[in-house]
XYZ file of C-alpha atoms in Angstrom:
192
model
C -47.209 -17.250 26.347
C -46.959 -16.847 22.729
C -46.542 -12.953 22.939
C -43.628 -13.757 25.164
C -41.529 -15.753 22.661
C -42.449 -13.349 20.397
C -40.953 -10.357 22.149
C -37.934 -12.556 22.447
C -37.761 -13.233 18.535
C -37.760 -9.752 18.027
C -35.121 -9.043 20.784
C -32.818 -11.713 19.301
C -33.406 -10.096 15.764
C -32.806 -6.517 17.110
C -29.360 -7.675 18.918
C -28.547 -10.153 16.231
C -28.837 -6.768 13.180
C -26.995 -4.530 15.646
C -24.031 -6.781 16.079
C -23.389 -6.952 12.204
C -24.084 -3.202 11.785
C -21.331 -2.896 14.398
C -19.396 -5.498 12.514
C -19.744 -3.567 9.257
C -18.628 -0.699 11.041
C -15.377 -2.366 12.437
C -14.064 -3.684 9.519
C -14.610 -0.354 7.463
C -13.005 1.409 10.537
C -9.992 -1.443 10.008
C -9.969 -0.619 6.354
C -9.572 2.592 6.953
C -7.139 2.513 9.302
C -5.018 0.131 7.405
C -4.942 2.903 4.749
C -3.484 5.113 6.905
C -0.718 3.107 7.344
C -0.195 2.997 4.041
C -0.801 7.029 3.875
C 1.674 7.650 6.679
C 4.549 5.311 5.148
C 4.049 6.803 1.975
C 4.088 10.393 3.705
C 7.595 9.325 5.143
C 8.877 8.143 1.759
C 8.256 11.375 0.350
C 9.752 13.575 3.629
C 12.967 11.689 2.860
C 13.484 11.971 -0.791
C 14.697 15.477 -0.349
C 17.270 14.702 1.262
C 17.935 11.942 -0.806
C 18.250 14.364 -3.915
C 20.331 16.806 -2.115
C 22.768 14.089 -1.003
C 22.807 12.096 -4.416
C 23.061 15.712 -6.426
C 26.837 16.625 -5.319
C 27.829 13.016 -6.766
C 25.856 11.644 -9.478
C 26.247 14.670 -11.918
C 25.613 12.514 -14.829
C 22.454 10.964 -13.209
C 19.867 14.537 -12.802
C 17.605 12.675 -15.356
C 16.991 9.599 -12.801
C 16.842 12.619 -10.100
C 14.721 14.654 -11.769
C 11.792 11.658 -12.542
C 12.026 11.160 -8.409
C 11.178 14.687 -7.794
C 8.332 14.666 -10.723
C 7.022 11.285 -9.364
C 7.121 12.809 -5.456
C 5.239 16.187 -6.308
C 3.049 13.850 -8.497
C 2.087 11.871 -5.293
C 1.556 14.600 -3.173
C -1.134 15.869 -5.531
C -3.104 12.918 -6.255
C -6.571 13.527 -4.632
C -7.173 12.150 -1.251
C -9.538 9.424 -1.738
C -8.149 7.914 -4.761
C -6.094 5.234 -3.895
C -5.650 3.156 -6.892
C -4.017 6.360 -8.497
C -1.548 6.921 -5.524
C -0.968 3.229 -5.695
C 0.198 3.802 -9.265
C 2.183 6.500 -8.549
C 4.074 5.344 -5.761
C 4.496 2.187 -7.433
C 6.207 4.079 -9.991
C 8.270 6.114 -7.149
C 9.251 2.902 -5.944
C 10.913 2.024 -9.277
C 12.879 5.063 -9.597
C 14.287 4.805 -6.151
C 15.653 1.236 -7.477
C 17.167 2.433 -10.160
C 18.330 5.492 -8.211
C 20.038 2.968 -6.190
C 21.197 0.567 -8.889
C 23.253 3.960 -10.662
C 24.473 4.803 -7.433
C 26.308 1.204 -7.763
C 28.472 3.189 -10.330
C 29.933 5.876 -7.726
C 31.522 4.443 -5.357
C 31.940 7.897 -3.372
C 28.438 7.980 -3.472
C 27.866 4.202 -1.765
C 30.676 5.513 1.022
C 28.829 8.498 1.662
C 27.341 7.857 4.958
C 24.484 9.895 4.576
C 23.246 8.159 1.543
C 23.520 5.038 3.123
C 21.780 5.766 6.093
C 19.100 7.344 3.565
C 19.058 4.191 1.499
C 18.377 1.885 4.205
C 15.876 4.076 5.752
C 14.171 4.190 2.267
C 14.258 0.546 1.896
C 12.967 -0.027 5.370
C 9.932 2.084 4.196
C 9.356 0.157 0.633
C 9.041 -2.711 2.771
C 6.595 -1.100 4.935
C 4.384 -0.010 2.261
C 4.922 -3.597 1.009
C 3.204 -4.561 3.993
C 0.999 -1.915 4.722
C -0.362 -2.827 1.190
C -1.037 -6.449 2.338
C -2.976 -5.551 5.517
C -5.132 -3.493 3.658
C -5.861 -6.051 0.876
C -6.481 -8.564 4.049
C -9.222 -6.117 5.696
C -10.626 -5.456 2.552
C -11.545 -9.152 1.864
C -12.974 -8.977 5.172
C -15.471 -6.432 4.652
C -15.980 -7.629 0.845
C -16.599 -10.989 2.472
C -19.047 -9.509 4.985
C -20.930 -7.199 2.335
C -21.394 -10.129 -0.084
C -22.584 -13.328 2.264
C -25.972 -13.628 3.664
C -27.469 -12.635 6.112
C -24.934 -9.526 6.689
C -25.539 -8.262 2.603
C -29.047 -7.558 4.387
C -27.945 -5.013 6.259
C -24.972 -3.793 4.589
C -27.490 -2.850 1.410
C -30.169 -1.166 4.017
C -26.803 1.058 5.429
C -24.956 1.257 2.004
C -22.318 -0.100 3.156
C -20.302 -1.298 0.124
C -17.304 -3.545 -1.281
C -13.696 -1.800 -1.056
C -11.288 -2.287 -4.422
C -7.976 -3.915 -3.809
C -5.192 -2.509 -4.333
C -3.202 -3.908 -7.556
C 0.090 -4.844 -8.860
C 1.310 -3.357 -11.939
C 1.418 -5.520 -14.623
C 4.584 -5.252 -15.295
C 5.658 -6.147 -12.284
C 4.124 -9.469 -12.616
C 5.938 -10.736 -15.012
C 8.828 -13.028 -14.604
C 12.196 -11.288 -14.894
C 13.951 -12.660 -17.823
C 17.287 -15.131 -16.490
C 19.164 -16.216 -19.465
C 21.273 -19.560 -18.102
C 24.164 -18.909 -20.823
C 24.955 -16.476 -18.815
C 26.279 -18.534 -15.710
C 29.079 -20.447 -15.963
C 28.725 -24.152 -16.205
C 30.784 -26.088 -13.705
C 29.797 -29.390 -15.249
C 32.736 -28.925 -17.849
């Protein structure tokens, strides 16, 4: 009798390790694949800035600087290694900058802002920004899964026999944390 519960521990213990191997390698498959995303939106950004240049180029004559760092910043991606994400993070953070202020100087030519190719190119840009936004959120979401897994017990068991380890979110610049500036002197005041 006794060898029969025993052979039923160690069934238990065998199906109980194999489901949280599989679980480990779920949520790095979702990690992965939540990069991607982030790769392929980022890969679309880039396959439209060229046309972006070549529209903005006939108008914004006084603007090749601002043109010029978009081009530099787009080869730049493109040749950050594969696997290092914080740096193509960085980079296309830094893309995603220029474009606004790419955008913003295009407020000063109005030929520009009724050229209907850079509109359509603008709103297909910002569509992607936004995708990347969110792109960058599932990843930081599956992420915390598997640094969640890799870190609690009983899983950590198993993820340190298989090596399986924790994932680095992807951060915001510090600049961009900070709290824009608003002066109220600036506004009128209707309380006069």
């Amino acid at each position: 009798m006794a060898w029969i519960i025993a052979i039923i521990v160690v069934v238990l213990l065998v199906i109980w390790y194999v489901m949280l191997y599989n679980g480990f390698i779920q949520i790095r498959t979702h990690v992965q694949e939540s990069w991607s995303q982030i790769d392929v939106q980022l890969k679309r950004r880039n396959d439209l800035i060229p046309n972006l240049v070549s529209t903005t180029k006939g108008y914004a004559n006084y603007e090749q600087s601002t043109l010029k760092k978009v081009v530099e910043l787009r080869n730049q991606l493109t040749a950050v290694p594969a696997g290092d994400r914080q740096q193509t993070m960085e980079v296309s953070n830094a893309l995603s900058g220029t474009l606004r202020s790419l955008f913003a100087v295009a407020e000063n030519y109005p030929d520009l802002k009724a050229n209907t190719q850079f509109s359509k190119l603008m709103e297909e840009l910002t569509n992607t920004e936004n995708k990347i936004a969110y792109s960058r959120q599932l990843y930081n979401s599956t992420v915390a899964s598997l640094n969640m897994k890799v870190q609690s017990f009983p899983s950590n068991i198993v993820a340190n026999i298989h090596h399986f380890k924790q994932e680095a979110y992807l951060q915001v610049p510090e600049e961009e944390k900070a709290a824009p500036n608003v002066n109220f002197d600036d506004f009128g005041n209707d309380n006069k």
